[in-house]
Amino acid sequence: MSVEEEFEKTWKSASETQDTMDDLTDRKIWTGIEAKIEKKNSVKKFYWAAAVLVPFFAFFIVFKTASQTSANGAERKYVYETSASRKSFELPDGSKVELNPYSRLVLDKDFDKKDRKMVFTGQGRFNVAKDKKRPFRINAGEFDVQVLGTQFFLDQKSAQKKVELFEGKVKIAHGSTITYLLPEEIWINDAQRKDYHYYHPEKQKHFTFDHSAYSEAVDQLENTYNISISYPSQFRNKKVSGAFTGNLNEVLSVISFPFNLKPEKINDKEIILK
């Protein structure tokens, strides 16, 4: 059995239980994710997970920094905080973060030694410097995020918590549930504290329909990409058959073509077919 096949088997087994997995299983999945990522040589596209609001007039960025003087006299920042506007920072390990307004990042006093730990509140995009020996660990209140070298968006502030991965790999620990993300995958924890694992609308996925009702095919796309799709009710029981590979818009366009329906994006959470 190949490394990738073993990884797929371990991942599937782990996803079927809500119990905390043993360290050996955890390491197998972590290694499997890394192998799958390194196997891809194509250029990845990055998608921003949050809209940028551009104010008509400037605000001063107010951020507090707690510092400690090292042996050579250099000051080191441990607290990064924004007020009314977003701000970019570079951490001591070379990682870069862009914090949305009213967000706060506090580094552990031993950051960049054996580990890279921190506490985060708010919203921000992280571009983590690669370092396999020192994992990048974020305490985000109700859940923890662990990465090595990656780019992702983290929303700890909203009622619906969110981690959206653009590059690399991410491990999320929420209670006894462990979730692993690959590029263009999204983890969400809703107001009822339920965990969901979705895909970015640009993520290529394979769908097979065997004389399925059009409503069932649309439901599957909604559940895969966490988006609401509206269409005229007279098409609910129309039949869809075939195997399709593509992103959300591509697959939706193909299965809707026989009914002369075209998708129109209303916002990031809603599509209407006309």
CSV table of C-alpha atoms in Angstrom, one decimal:
chain,number,residue,atom,x,y,z
A,1,MET,CA,0.0,0.0,0.0
A,2,SER,CA,1.4,3.4,-1.0
A,3,VAL,CA,1.9,6.3,1.4
A,4,GLU,CA,-1.0,8.1,-0.2
A,5,GLU,CA,-3.3,5.1,0.0
A,6,GLU,CA,-2.4,4.6,3.7
A,7,PHE,CA,-3.1,8.3,4.3
A,8,GLU,CA,-6.5,8.2,2.7
A,9,LYS,CA,-7.5,5.1,4.7
A,10,THR,CA,-6.3,6.7,8.0
A,11,TRP,CA,-8.0,10.0,7.3
A,12,LYS,CA,-11.3,8.3,6.5
A,13,SER,CA,-11.1,6.2,9.6
A,14,ALA,CA,-10.3,9.2,11.8
A,15,SER,CA,-13.1,11.3,10.3
A,16,GLU,CA,-15.7,8.7,11.3
A,17,THR,CA,-15.0,9.1,15.1
A,18,GLN,CA,-15.5,12.1,17.4
A,19,ASP,CA,-13.0,10.7,19.9
A,20,THR,CA,-9.5,12.1,20.4
A,21,MET,CA,-7.2,10.1,18.2
A,22,ASP,CA,-3.9,8.6,19.4
A,23,ASP,CA,-0.6,10.4,18.7
A,24,LEU,CA,0.5,7.7,16.1
A,25,THR,CA,-2.7,8.2,14.0
A,26,ASP,CA,-2.4,11.9,14.3
A,27,ARG,CA,1.2,11.8,13.0
A,28,LYS,CA,0.2,9.5,10.1
A,29,ILE,CA,-2.4,11.9,8.9
A,30,TRP,CA,-0.1,14.9,9.3
A,31,THR,CA,2.6,13.1,7.3
A,32,GLY,CA,0.1,12.1,4.7
A,33,ILE,CA,-1.2,15.6,4.2
A,34,GLU,CA,2.4,16.9,3.8
A,35,ALA,CA,3.1,14.2,1.1
A,36,LYS,CA,0.0,15.1,-0.8
A,37,ILE,CA,0.9,18.8,-0.8
A,38,GLU,CA,4.5,18.3,-1.9
A,39,LYS,CA,3.3,16.1,-4.7
A,40,LYS,CA,1.6,19.0,-6.4
A,41,ASN,CA,3.9,21.2,-8.5
A,42,SER,CA,1.3,23.5,-10.1
A,43,VAL,CA,1.1,27.1,-9.2
A,44,LYS,CA,-1.6,27.7,-6.5
A,45,LYS,CA,-4.0,30.5,-6.6
A,46,PHE,CA,-4.7,32.5,-3.5
A,47,TYR,CA,-8.2,33.8,-2.6
A,48,TRP,CA,-8.9,36.4,0.0
A,49,ALA,CA,-11.5,35.3,2.6
A,50,ALA,CA,-12.6,38.7,3.8
A,51,ALA,CA,-13.7,41.8,2.0
A,52,VAL,CA,-11.6,44.9,2.3
A,53,LEU,CA,-13.3,48.1,3.3
A,54,VAL,CA,-11.5,51.2,2.1
A,55,PRO,CA,-12.3,54.3,4.3
A,56,PHE,CA,-12.7,57.7,2.7
A,57,PHE,CA,-10.5,59.2,5.3
A,58,ALA,CA,-7.5,57.8,7.2
A,59,PHE,CA,-7.4,56.6,10.7
A,60,PHE,CA,-4.2,56.4,12.8
A,61,ILE,CA,-3.3,52.8,13.5
A,62,VAL,CA,-3.0,52.3,17.2
A,63,PHE,CA,-1.2,49.2,18.3
A,64,LYS,CA,0.4,48.3,21.6
A,65,THR,CA,3.6,46.5,21.8
A,66,ALA,CA,4.9,44.7,24.8
A,67,SER,CA,8.7,44.3,24.5
A,68,GLN,CA,11.5,42.6,26.2
A,69,THR,CA,15.2,43.6,25.8
A,70,SER,CA,17.5,40.7,24.7
A,71,ALA,CA,21.1,40.3,25.6
A,72,ASN,CA,22.2,42.4,22.6
A,73,GLY,CA,19.9,45.2,23.6
A,74,ALA,CA,17.3,44.7,20.8
A,75,GLU,CA,13.7,45.1,21.7
A,76,ARG,CA,11.3,42.3,20.8
A,77,LYS,CA,7.5,42.8,20.3
A,78,TYR,CA,5.1,40.4,21.9
A,79,VAL,CA,1.8,42.1,21.5
A,80,TYR,CA,0.3,43.3,18.2
A,81,GLU,CA,-3.0,45.1,18.2
A,82,THR,CA,-5.0,47.2,15.7
A,83,SER,CA,-7.7,49.8,16.2
A,84,ALA,CA,-9.9,51.2,13.4
A,85,SER,CA,-7.8,50.0,10.4
A,86,ARG,CA,-6.1,46.9,9.3
A,87,LYS,CA,-2.3,46.6,9.8
A,88,SER,CA,0.5,44.3,8.6
A,89,PHE,CA,3.2,43.0,10.9
A,90,GLU,CA,6.3,40.8,10.6
A,91,LEU,CA,6.8,38.4,13.5
A,92,PRO,CA,10.3,37.5,15.0
A,93,ASP,CA,10.4,34.2,13.0
A,94,GLY,CA,9.7,35.9,9.7
A,95,SER,CA,6.0,35.1,9.5
A,96,LYS,CA,3.8,37.9,8.3
A,97,VAL,CA,0.3,38.7,9.6
A,98,GLU,CA,-2.3,41.2,8.4
A,99,LEU,CA,-4.7,41.9,11.2
A,100,ASN,CA,-8.2,43.3,10.6
A,101,PRO,CA,-9.5,46.2,12.7
A,102,TYR,CA,-9.8,45.5,16.5
A,103,SER,CA,-7.7,42.3,16.4
A,104,ARG,CA,-5.0,41.3,18.9
A,105,LEU,CA,-2.1,38.8,18.7
A,106,VAL,CA,-0.1,38.0,21.8
A,107,LEU,CA,3.1,35.9,21.4
A,108,ASP,CA,4.2,33.5,24.0
A,109,LYS,CA,7.3,34.7,25.9
A,110,ASP,CA,9.3,31.7,24.6
A,111,PHE,CA,8.1,32.3,21.0
A,112,ASP,CA,10.5,31.1,18.3
A,113,LYS,CA,12.4,28.8,20.7
A,114,LYS,CA,11.1,25.2,20.9
A,115,ASP,CA,7.7,26.3,19.7
A,116,ARG,CA,5.8,29.2,18.2
A,117,LYS,CA,2.8,29.7,20.4
A,118,MET,CA,0.4,32.7,20.6
A,119,VAL,CA,-3.1,33.8,21.6
A,120,PHE,CA,-5.3,35.4,19.0
A,121,THR,CA,-8.6,37.3,19.0
A,122,GLY,CA,-10.2,39.0,16.0
A,123,GLN,CA,-9.6,38.4,12.3
A,124,GLY,CA,-6.4,38.1,10.3
A,125,ARG,CA,-4.5,36.6,7.4
A,126,PHE,CA,-1.4,34.6,8.3
A,127,ASN,CA,1.6,33.8,6.0
A,128,VAL,CA,3.6,31.5,8.2
A,129,ALA,CA,7.4,31.0,7.8
A,130,LYS,CA,8.2,27.3,7.2
A,131,ASP,CA,9.9,25.6,10.1
A,132,LYS,CA,9.2,21.9,10.6
A,133,LYS,CA,11.0,21.8,13.9
A,134,ARG,CA,8.9,24.6,15.5
A,135,PRO,CA,5.1,24.3,14.8
A,136,PHE,CA,3.1,27.5,14.7
A,137,ARG,CA,0.3,27.2,17.2
A,138,ILE,CA,-2.6,29.6,17.7
A,139,ASN,CA,-4.9,29.6,20.7
A,140,ALA,CA,-8.1,31.1,19.3
A,141,GLY,CA,-10.3,30.7,22.3
A,142,GLU,CA,-12.6,27.8,21.7
A,143,PHE,CA,-10.3,26.1,19.2
A,144,ASP,CA,-6.6,25.7,18.4
A,145,VAL,CA,-4.9,26.0,15.0
A,146,GLN,CA,-1.5,24.3,14.3
A,147,VAL,CA,0.4,24.9,11.1
A,148,LEU,CA,4.0,24.6,9.8
A,149,GLY,CA,4.4,26.9,6.8
A,150,THR,CA,1.2,28.1,5.2
A,151,GLN,CA,-1.2,30.9,4.3
A,152,PHE,CA,-4.6,31.0,5.8
A,153,PHE,CA,-7.4,33.3,7.1
A,154,LEU,CA,-8.6,33.0,10.6
A,155,ASP,CA,-11.8,34.5,12.0
A,156,GLN,CA,-12.1,34.1,15.8
A,157,LYS,CA,-14.3,37.2,16.3
A,158,SER,CA,-17.5,36.3,14.5
A,159,ALA,CA,-20.2,34.1,15.9
A,160,GLN,CA,-19.4,31.7,13.1
A,161,LYS,CA,-15.7,30.9,13.6
A,162,LYS,CA,-13.7,30.2,10.5
A,163,VAL,CA,-10.4,29.0,9.1
A,164,GLU,CA,-9.8,29.2,5.3
A,165,LEU,CA,-6.6,27.6,4.0
A,166,PHE,CA,-4.9,29.0,0.8
A,167,GLU,CA,-1.6,27.1,0.9
A,168,GLY,CA,0.1,24.4,3.0
A,169,LYS,CA,-1.7,22.4,5.7
A,170,VAL,CA,-3.6,23.2,8.9
A,171,LYS,CA,-4.7,21.1,11.9
A,172,ILE,CA,-7.6,22.4,13.9
A,173,ALA,CA,-8.5,21.0,17.4
A,174,HIS,CA,-11.9,21.8,18.7
A,175,GLY,CA,-12.8,19.9,21.8
A,176,SER,CA,-12.3,16.2,21.0
A,177,THR,CA,-12.7,16.8,17.2
A,178,ILE,CA,-9.6,17.1,15.0
A,179,THR,CA,-9.9,18.5,11.5
A,180,TYR,CA,-7.2,18.7,8.8
A,181,LEU,CA,-7.4,21.2,5.9
A,182,LEU,CA,-5.8,21.1,2.5
A,183,PRO,CA,-5.6,24.1,0.2
A,184,GLU,CA,-8.9,25.7,-0.8
A,185,GLU,CA,-10.7,24.0,2.1
A,186,ILE,CA,-12.6,25.7,4.9
A,187,TRP,CA,-13.5,24.9,8.5
A,188,ILE,CA,-16.4,26.5,10.2
A,189,ASN,CA,-17.8,26.3,13.7
A,190,ASP,CA,-21.4,27.8,13.8
A,191,ALA,CA,-23.3,29.4,16.6
A,192,GLN,CA,-24.5,26.0,17.8
A,193,ARG,CA,-20.9,25.0,18.1
A,194,LYS,CA,-21.1,22.4,15.3
A,195,ASP,CA,-18.0,21.9,13.1
A,196,TYR,CA,-18.3,21.9,9.3
A,197,HIS,CA,-15.8,21.2,6.6
A,198,TYR,CA,-16.4,22.9,3.3
A,199,TYR,CA,-14.5,23.7,0.1
A,200,HIS,CA,-13.8,27.0,-1.5
A,201,PRO,CA,-16.0,27.7,-4.6
A,202,GLU,CA,-12.9,27.5,-6.8
A,203,LYS,CA,-11.9,24.0,-5.5
A,204,GLN,CA,-12.1,21.3,-8.3
A,205,LYS,CA,-14.3,18.4,-7.2
A,206,HIS,CA,-15.7,15.3,-8.8
A,207,PHE,CA,-19.5,14.7,-8.8
A,208,THR,CA,-21.4,11.7,-10.2
A,209,PHE,CA,-25.2,11.8,-10.7
A,210,ASP,CA,-27.2,8.7,-11.8
A,211,HIS,CA,-30.6,9.8,-12.9
A,212,SER,CA,-30.7,12.1,-9.9
A,213,ALA,CA,-33.3,14.8,-9.3
A,214,TYR,CA,-32.0,18.2,-10.2
A,215,SER,CA,-32.9,19.3,-6.6
A,216,GLU,CA,-30.6,16.5,-5.2
A,217,ALA,CA,-27.7,17.6,-7.4
A,218,VAL,CA,-28.1,21.2,-6.3
A,219,ASP,CA,-28.3,20.1,-2.6
A,220,GLN,CA,-25.0,18.2,-3.0
A,221,LEU,CA,-23.3,21.3,-4.4
A,222,GLU,CA,-24.7,23.5,-1.6
A,223,ASN,CA,-23.4,21.1,1.1
A,224,THR,CA,-20.0,20.8,-0.6
A,225,TYR,CA,-19.4,24.5,-0.9
A,226,ASN,CA,-21.6,25.9,1.9
A,227,ILE,CA,-23.6,28.2,-0.4
A,228,SER,CA,-27.3,28.8,-1.0
A,229,ILE,CA,-28.5,28.1,-4.6
A,230,SER,CA,-32.0,29.2,-5.7
A,231,TYR,CA,-33.8,28.1,-8.9
A,232,PRO,CA,-37.3,27.9,-10.3
A,233,SER,CA,-39.3,25.2,-8.6
A,234,GLN,CA,-40.6,23.6,-11.8
A,235,PHE,CA,-37.1,22.1,-12.3
A,236,ARG,CA,-36.8,20.3,-9.0
A,237,ASN,CA,-37.7,16.9,-10.4
A,238,LYS,CA,-35.8,17.1,-13.6
A,239,LYS,CA,-33.2,14.4,-14.0
A,240,VAL,CA,-29.4,14.8,-14.0
A,241,SER,CA,-27.0,12.0,-15.1
A,242,GLY,CA,-23.2,12.0,-15.7
A,243,ALA,CA,-19.8,12.5,-14.1
A,244,PHE,CA,-18.6,16.0,-13.7
A,245,THR,CA,-15.3,17.5,-12.5
A,246,GLY,CA,-14.8,21.2,-11.9
A,247,ASN,CA,-15.3,24.0,-9.5
A,248,LEU,CA,-18.7,25.1,-8.2
A,249,ASN,CA,-19.6,27.4,-11.1
A,250,GLU,CA,-18.4,25.0,-13.8
A,251,VAL,CA,-20.4,22.0,-12.5
A,252,LEU,CA,-23.5,24.1,-11.7
A,253,SER,CA,-23.4,25.6,-15.2
A,254,VAL,CA,-23.1,22.1,-16.9
A,255,ILE,CA,-25.9,20.4,-15.0
A,256,SER,CA,-28.2,23.5,-15.5
A,257,PHE,CA,-27.5,23.9,-19.2
A,258,PRO,CA,-30.2,21.4,-20.4
A,259,PHE,CA,-32.8,23.5,-18.6
A,260,ASN,CA,-31.5,26.8,-20.0
A,261,LEU,CA,-30.6,28.0,-16.5
A,262,LYS,CA,-27.5,30.2,-15.9
A,263,PRO,CA,-26.0,30.8,-12.5
A,264,GLU,CA,-25.8,34.4,-11.3
A,265,LYS,CA,-23.7,35.2,-8.1
A,266,ILE,CA,-25.6,37.4,-5.7
A,267,ASN,CA,-22.9,37.4,-3.0
A,268,ASP,CA,-20.3,35.0,-1.5
A,269,LYS,CA,-23.1,33.0,0.1
A,270,GLU,CA,-25.8,33.0,-2.5
A,271,ILE,CA,-26.3,32.0,-6.2
A,272,ILE,CA,-29.5,32.3,-8.2
A,273,LEU,CA,-30.3,30.4,-11.4
A,274,LYS,CA,-32.3,32.1,-14.1
